[in-house]
Coordinates of C-alpha atoms and ligand atoms in Angstrom, one line a residue:
M1 CA -3.4 -39.8 -18.6
S2 CA -4.9 -39.9 -22.3
E3 CA -2.4 -39.9 -24.9
N4 CA -3.5 -36.2 -25.7
T5 CA -2.2 -34.5 -22.6
F6 CA 0.9 -34.2 -20.9
K7 CA 2.6 -32.5 -17.9
G8 CA 4.8 -29.9 -18.8
I9 CA 6.0 -26.4 -16.8
I10 CA 4.8 -22.8 -17.8
L11 CA 7.8 -20.8 -18.8
W12 CA 6.1 -17.7 -19.4
G13 CA 2.4 -16.2 -19.4
V14 CA 1.1 -13.0 -21.4
G15 CA -2.7 -11.6 -21.6
G16 CA -4.5 -15.1 -20.8
L17 CA -1.8 -17.3 -22.8
Y18 CA 0.8 -19.5 -21.4
G19 CA 4.1 -21.0 -22.8
V20 CA 4.1 -24.7 -21.8
R21 CA 7.0 -26.8 -22.3
P22 CA 6.5 -30.7 -21.6
Y23 CA 8.5 -32.4 -19.2
P24 CA 10.8 -34.1 -19.1
E25 CA 12.5 -35.5 -22.5
I26 CA 13.2 -32.1 -23.7
S27 CA 16.2 -31.5 -26.0
V28 CA 18.2 -28.5 -25.0
T29 CA 19.5 -27.6 -28.2
D30 CA 20.2 -24.0 -29.2
T31 CA 18.0 -24.3 -31.9
D32 CA 15.4 -25.7 -29.9
I33 CA 15.5 -22.9 -27.4
S34 CA 15.5 -20.4 -30.0
E35 CA 12.8 -21.3 -32.1
D36 CA 10.3 -21.7 -29.1
G37 CA 10.6 -25.3 -29.9
G38 CA 8.5 -27.6 -28.1
V39 CA 6.4 -25.0 -26.5
Y40 CA 2.8 -25.3 -26.5
V41 CA 0.7 -22.0 -26.5
C42 CA -2.1 -22.8 -24.2
R43 CA -5.1 -21.1 -22.9
A44 CA -6.2 -22.2 -19.1
R45 CA -9.6 -23.4 -18.3
G46 CA -11.9 -21.0 -16.9
V47 CA -12.3 -23.0 -13.8
F48 CA -9.1 -21.2 -12.6
R49 CA -10.3 -17.8 -12.8
H50 CA -13.7 -19.1 -10.7
E51 CA -11.1 -20.4 -8.3
G52 CA -9.0 -17.2 -8.1
L53 CA -6.0 -19.2 -9.2
T54 CA -3.5 -17.5 -11.5
P55 CA -1.2 -20.0 -13.5
L56 CA 2.4 -18.8 -13.0
P57 CA 5.8 -19.5 -14.9
G58 CA 7.4 -22.3 -12.7
D59 CA 4.0 -24.2 -12.3
S60 CA 3.5 -27.8 -13.1
V61 CA 0.5 -28.3 -15.2
T62 CA -1.5 -30.9 -17.0
V63 CA -2.4 -30.0 -20.8
S64 CA -4.8 -31.2 -23.4
R65 CA -3.2 -30.7 -26.8
E66 CA -5.4 -28.9 -28.9
G67 CA -3.9 -28.5 -32.7
V68 CA -2.1 -25.5 -33.4
T69 CA -2.3 -21.7 -33.3
A70 CA -3.1 -19.5 -36.2
D71 CA 0.9 -19.0 -36.7
G72 CA 1.4 -22.7 -36.6
S73 CA 2.6 -23.1 -32.8
P74 CA 1.5 -26.3 -30.8
A75 CA -1.9 -25.4 -29.1
G76 CA -3.2 -26.6 -25.7
V77 CA -5.6 -26.0 -22.8
I78 CA -4.1 -26.4 -19.4
D79 CA -6.6 -28.4 -17.4
A80 CA -5.1 -28.7 -14.0
V81 CA -2.3 -26.9 -12.0
G82 CA -0.2 -29.2 -9.9
Q83 CA 0.3 -28.3 -6.0
R84 CA 3.0 -25.6 -5.4
R85 CA 5.8 -25.9 -3.2
N86 CA 6.1 -21.9 -3.2
S87 CA 5.2 -18.9 -4.8
L88 CA 6.3 -15.3 -5.1
V89 CA 4.5 -12.1 -5.9
R90 CA 7.0 -9.8 -7.3
P91 CA 8.1 -11.6 -9.5
A92 CA 5.4 -13.5 -10.2
L93 CA 6.8 -17.2 -9.9
A94 CA 5.7 -20.5 -8.9
N95 CA 8.2 -23.5 -7.7
L96 CA 11.6 -22.0 -7.6
T97 CA 13.8 -24.8 -6.5
H98 CA 17.1 -22.7 -6.1
L99 CA 17.8 -19.0 -5.5
F100 CA 21.4 -18.1 -6.5
T101 CA 22.7 -15.3 -3.9
V102 CA 25.2 -13.4 -5.8
I103 CA 27.8 -11.4 -3.7
P104 CA 30.7 -9.5 -4.9
A105 CA 34.2 -10.1 -3.2
A106 CA 34.7 -6.5 -4.1
Q107 CA 33.2 -3.5 -6.3
P108 CA 30.8 -3.0 -4.6
T109 CA 31.6 -3.8 -1.4
P110 CA 29.7 -7.0 -0.1
V111 CA 26.9 -6.4 2.4
L112 CA 26.3 -9.4 3.7
T113 CA 23.0 -8.6 5.7
G114 CA 21.5 -7.8 2.4
A115 CA 22.7 -11.8 1.5
D116 CA 21.5 -12.9 4.6
K117 CA 17.8 -11.7 4.1
L118 CA 17.6 -13.2 0.7
I119 CA 19.2 -16.3 2.1
C120 CA 16.1 -16.3 4.9
A121 CA 13.4 -15.4 2.4
A122 CA 14.5 -18.4 0.3
E123 CA 14.5 -20.5 3.5
S124 CA 11.3 -19.5 4.4
R125 CA 9.7 -20.5 1.3
G126 CA 11.6 -23.8 1.3
I127 CA 14.0 -22.6 -1.9
E128 CA 17.6 -23.6 -1.7
P129 CA 20.0 -20.7 -1.3
V130 CA 23.3 -21.2 -3.1
I131 CA 25.8 -18.8 -2.5
A132 CA 27.9 -17.2 -5.5
V133 CA 30.6 -15.2 -5.0
T134 CA 31.8 -13.0 -8.2
K135 CA 34.7 -11.0 -9.1
A136 CA 37.0 -13.1 -6.8
E137 CA 39.9 -12.0 -8.8
L138 CA 39.6 -8.6 -7.7
S139 CA 40.0 -9.4 -4.0
P140 CA 41.2 -13.2 -3.1
D141 CA 41.0 -12.4 0.6
S142 CA 37.5 -11.0 0.6
A143 CA 36.0 -13.8 -1.5
E144 CA 37.6 -16.3 0.8
K145 CA 36.5 -14.6 3.9
I146 CA 32.9 -14.9 2.7
L147 CA 32.8 -18.5 1.0
K148 CA 34.2 -19.3 4.6
I149 CA 31.3 -17.9 6.2
Y150 CA 28.7 -19.6 4.0
R151 CA 30.3 -22.8 3.8
G152 CA 30.6 -22.9 7.3
A153 CA 26.9 -22.3 7.8
G154 CA 26.0 -25.0 5.4
F155 CA 25.3 -23.7 2.2
A156 CA 26.9 -24.7 -1.3
A157 CA 29.0 -21.6 -2.0
F158 CA 31.1 -21.0 -5.2
E159 CA 34.1 -18.8 -5.8
L160 CA 33.8 -17.0 -9.5
R161 CA 36.0 -15.3 -11.7
G162 CA 35.6 -12.8 -14.2
D163 CA 37.8 -14.9 -16.9
G164 CA 35.1 -17.9 -16.2
S165 CA 38.0 -20.0 -15.1
L166 CA 35.9 -21.2 -11.9
D167 CA 32.7 -21.8 -13.7
G168 CA 32.8 -25.1 -13.8
E169 CA 32.1 -26.1 -10.1
L170 CA 28.4 -23.9 -10.1
C171 CA 27.7 -25.8 -13.6
A172 CA 28.6 -29.3 -12.0
Y173 CA 26.4 -28.5 -9.2
L174 CA 23.4 -27.8 -11.1
A175 CA 23.9 -30.4 -13.3
K176 CA 23.8 -32.6 -10.5
Q177 CA 21.0 -31.0 -8.9
A178 CA 19.1 -31.6 -12.2
A179 CA 19.8 -34.8 -12.6
R180 CA 17.5 -35.5 -9.4
G181 CA 14.5 -33.6 -10.4
V182 CA 13.4 -30.2 -11.7
V183 CA 15.5 -27.5 -11.3
C184 CA 14.1 -24.0 -11.5
A185 CA 16.5 -21.1 -10.4
A186 CA 16.6 -17.3 -9.9
F187 CA 19.6 -15.3 -9.6
A188 CA 19.4 -12.3 -7.0
G189 CA 21.7 -9.7 -5.4
V190 CA 22.7 -6.4 -5.5
S191 CA 22.9 -4.1 -8.7
G192 CA 26.5 -4.4 -9.8
A193 CA 27.3 -7.7 -8.2
G194 CA 27.5 -9.3 -11.4
K195 CA 24.7 -11.3 -12.1
S196 CA 23.9 -10.7 -15.6
T197 CA 27.9 -11.1 -16.7
L198 CA 27.7 -14.5 -14.4
M199 CA 24.5 -15.9 -16.3
S200 CA 25.4 -14.9 -20.1
R201 CA 28.8 -16.6 -19.2
I202 CA 27.6 -19.7 -17.8
F203 CA 24.3 -19.9 -19.8
P204 CA 25.1 -18.8 -23.1
D205 CA 22.0 -20.0 -24.7
L206 CA 20.1 -17.8 -22.0
R207 CA 21.8 -14.7 -23.6
L208 CA 20.6 -16.3 -26.9
A209 CA 17.0 -17.1 -25.7
T210 CA 16.7 -13.6 -23.9
G211 CA 18.2 -11.3 -27.0
E212 CA 16.7 -9.6 -30.1
L213 CA 14.5 -12.3 -30.8
S214 CA 11.5 -12.0 -33.0
R215 CA 9.1 -14.2 -31.2
K216 CA 5.5 -15.6 -32.5
I217 CA 3.9 -14.0 -29.3
Q218 CA 5.0 -10.5 -28.6
R219 CA 6.5 -10.5 -25.1
G220 CA 9.0 -9.6 -23.0
K221 CA 11.4 -6.7 -23.4
H222 CA 9.7 -4.1 -24.8
T223 CA 6.0 -4.8 -22.6
T224 CA 5.4 -5.0 -19.0
R225 CA 8.1 -6.6 -17.4
R226 CA 7.2 -10.2 -16.6
A227 CA 9.1 -13.1 -15.1
E228 CA 9.9 -15.8 -17.6
L229 CA 11.6 -18.9 -17.2
Y230 CA 14.3 -20.0 -19.9
P231 CA 15.3 -23.6 -20.4
V232 CA 19.0 -23.8 -20.5
N233 CA 22.0 -26.2 -21.0
A234 CA 24.1 -26.7 -17.4
G235 CA 26.5 -29.1 -17.7
G236 CA 24.4 -31.2 -20.0
E237 CA 21.5 -31.4 -17.8
L238 CA 18.3 -29.3 -18.5
C239 CA 17.2 -26.2 -16.1
F240 CA 15.1 -23.4 -16.0
I241 CA 16.4 -20.2 -15.1
A242 CA 14.4 -17.0 -14.2
D243 CA 14.9 -14.1 -16.2
T244 CA 14.2 -11.4 -13.8
P245 CA 16.1 -7.9 -13.8
G246 CA 13.8 -7.1 -11.6
F247 CA 14.9 -9.4 -9.0
S248 CA 16.2 -6.9 -6.4
V249 CA 17.3 -7.4 -3.0
M250 CA 14.2 -4.9 -2.3
D251 CA 12.1 -7.3 -3.9
F252 CA 12.7 -10.0 -2.4
S253 CA 14.2 -9.7 1.0
R254 CA 11.5 -8.1 3.0
C255 CA 11.4 -10.2 5.8
D256 CA 7.8 -10.4 6.1
C257 CA 8.2 -14.3 6.3
A258 CA 9.3 -14.6 9.7
S259 CA 8.2 -13.7 13.2
T260 CA 10.7 -13.0 15.9
S261 CA 10.4 -16.9 17.1
D262 CA 10.7 -18.1 13.4
L263 CA 13.6 -16.2 12.5
P264 CA 16.1 -18.3 14.4
Y265 CA 14.9 -21.4 12.2
L266 CA 16.1 -19.5 9.1
F267 CA 19.6 -19.5 10.0
R268 CA 20.2 -22.9 9.2
E269 CA 23.4 -23.2 11.6
F270 CA 21.2 -21.8 14.2
A271 CA 18.3 -24.3 14.1
P272 CA 20.0 -27.3 15.6
L273 CA 20.7 -25.1 18.8
M274 CA 17.1 -24.1 19.3
G275 CA 16.0 -25.8 22.6
K276 CA 19.6 -25.7 23.9
C277 CA 19.8 -22.3 25.6
R278 CA 19.5 -21.5 29.5
Y279 CA 16.4 -19.7 28.8
T280 CA 13.3 -21.0 27.0
K281 CA 12.8 -17.3 25.6
C282 CA 16.1 -16.6 24.4
T283 CA 16.2 -14.2 22.0
H284 CA 19.9 -15.5 21.0
T285 CA 21.0 -11.8 21.0
S286 CA 22.8 -11.4 24.5
E287 CA 21.5 -13.8 27.2
E288 CA 23.7 -15.8 29.3
G289 CA 23.9 -19.4 28.7
C290 CA 22.8 -19.1 25.1
A291 CA 23.7 -21.9 22.9
V292 CA 24.0 -19.7 19.8
L293 CA 26.0 -17.0 21.8
E294 CA 28.6 -19.7 22.8
K295 CA 29.0 -20.7 18.9
V296 CA 29.4 -17.2 17.9
A297 CA 32.2 -17.2 20.7
S298 CA 33.8 -20.2 19.4
E299 CA 33.9 -19.0 16.0
E300 CA 31.7 -22.1 14.8
I301 CA 29.0 -19.8 14.0
S302 CA 30.4 -16.4 12.1
E303 CA 30.0 -12.9 13.8
S304 CA 28.5 -11.7 10.6
R305 CA 25.4 -14.3 10.2
H306 CA 24.6 -13.5 14.0
A307 CA 25.3 -9.7 13.2
S308 CA 22.5 -10.0 10.2
Y309 CA 20.3 -12.2 12.8
C310 CA 20.3 -9.4 15.2
E311 CA 19.6 -6.6 12.7
M312 CA 16.7 -8.5 11.1
L313 CA 15.4 -9.4 14.6
E314 CA 15.3 -5.6 15.3
E315 CA 13.5 -4.9 12.2
I316 CA 10.5 -7.5 12.8
R317 CA 10.4 -6.0 16.3
K318 CA 9.8 -2.6 14.9
N319 CA 7.4 -4.0 12.3
P320 CA 6.2 -7.2 13.4
P321 CA 4.2 -9.3 10.7
W322 CA 0.7 -8.9 12.4
K323 CA 1.0 -5.5 11.8
K324 CA 1.4 -5.4 8.1
N325 CA -1.5 -4.2 5.8
G326 CA -3.3 -2.9 9.3
K327 CA -4.6 -6.2 9.9
Y328 CA -3.9 -9.2 12.2
R329 CA -2.7 -12.7 10.6
Ligands
GDP1 N1 36.5 -7.7 -12.4 C1 35.4 -8.4 -12.5 N2 34.3 -7.4 -13.1 C2 33.2 -8.3 -13.0 C3 32.6 -9.6 -13.0 N3 31.4 -9.6 -12.9 C4 30.9 -8.6 -13.4 N4 31.8 -7.7 -13.4 C5 31.6 -6.5 -13.9 O1 30.6 -5.9 -13.0 C6 29.9 -4.8 -13.3 C7 28.5 -5.1 -13.3 O2 28.2 -6.3 -13.5 P1 26.8 -6.8 -14.2 O3 27.0 -8.3 -14.4 O4 26.3 -5.8 -14.7 O5 26.0 -7.0 -12.6 P2 24.4 -7.1 -12.1 O6 23.7 -5.8 -12.1 O7 24.3 -8.0 -10.9 O8 23.8 -7.7 -13.1 C8 30.2 -4.8 -14.6 O9 30.9 -3.8 -15.5 C9 30.8 -6.1 -15.2 O10 31.6 -6.2 -16.3 C10 33.9 -10.3 -12.3 O11 33.7 -11.4 -12.2 N5 35.1 -9.8 -12.3
MG2 MG1 22.0 -7.4 -14.4
ZN3 ZN1 19.9 -18.5 22.9

């Protein structure tokens, strides 16, 4: 790479311009974040248009420096977009590494099927699902039950209280992940689950970054909603967090990712049992000699996860992936 080029991550894109933050020696002081510090305003090379490739927030890119913009921001040109590990359409994001599935212990009553759909959608895209059980102080029993289900299934699952007294563990987890590589995380879950409360509590600089800032380039709050990544300090390590108020369960949970035969593999505690049932075509719903059902009976697999599986299987049967959009694929 020449001296005039660097690698970075796209944080936002508006009207053919992209905000790119260089990797990786990035300080995460508040001023740095609030002043758009270190973010290059970049055009994309025309070649991407010909290839039908739209750079997305989360993309890892190679940039050539190109002086400064009229208002003094460092400027550049995106020369290359790195291979994506995944991409989402709504919200338009690439390379998410973690999806925090936020489940309230109470108020509103937790619906675990919704959470399991989010988890499967993440699994199918190679995004690590992480469980955050909020409002634990409102119903410690419910929180404990949910945590047991997801820890038992093999997920990192965190208990959180409104007073923030349990935030440390989640922050330590993020810092540990970030020390191993770029973390690009989003928070999803039903409305009222406590996503905004949790995010602004554990990332005070995110509140700062998403607040009433006069940006050099007008974008965000008052225009069309777009996904944007914000650099935040998580336990001393830099993480990128997607600000996506539109990240509803509906947007992300449609299980168009799976066929009936793929689905069991998206339940990570079922996957090792595949091939161990009596019948090769076992659907793991009611068959004799089903290895999954045996583990449900012995309570090694939770009834609630199995119930979600059955419900999702039924939904896929009613609306198989090959029928969507009226065409086979
Ligand atoms: N008791 C309690 N209330 C909470 C907690 N987290 C959020 N809330 C409340 O739950 C409501 C919804 O929270 P919000 O963060 O807006 O949820 P979102 O829709 O998922 O972003 C608000 O009234 C919050 O004050 C918590 O941990 N404990
Ligand atoms: Mg919210
Ligand atoms: Zn089976």
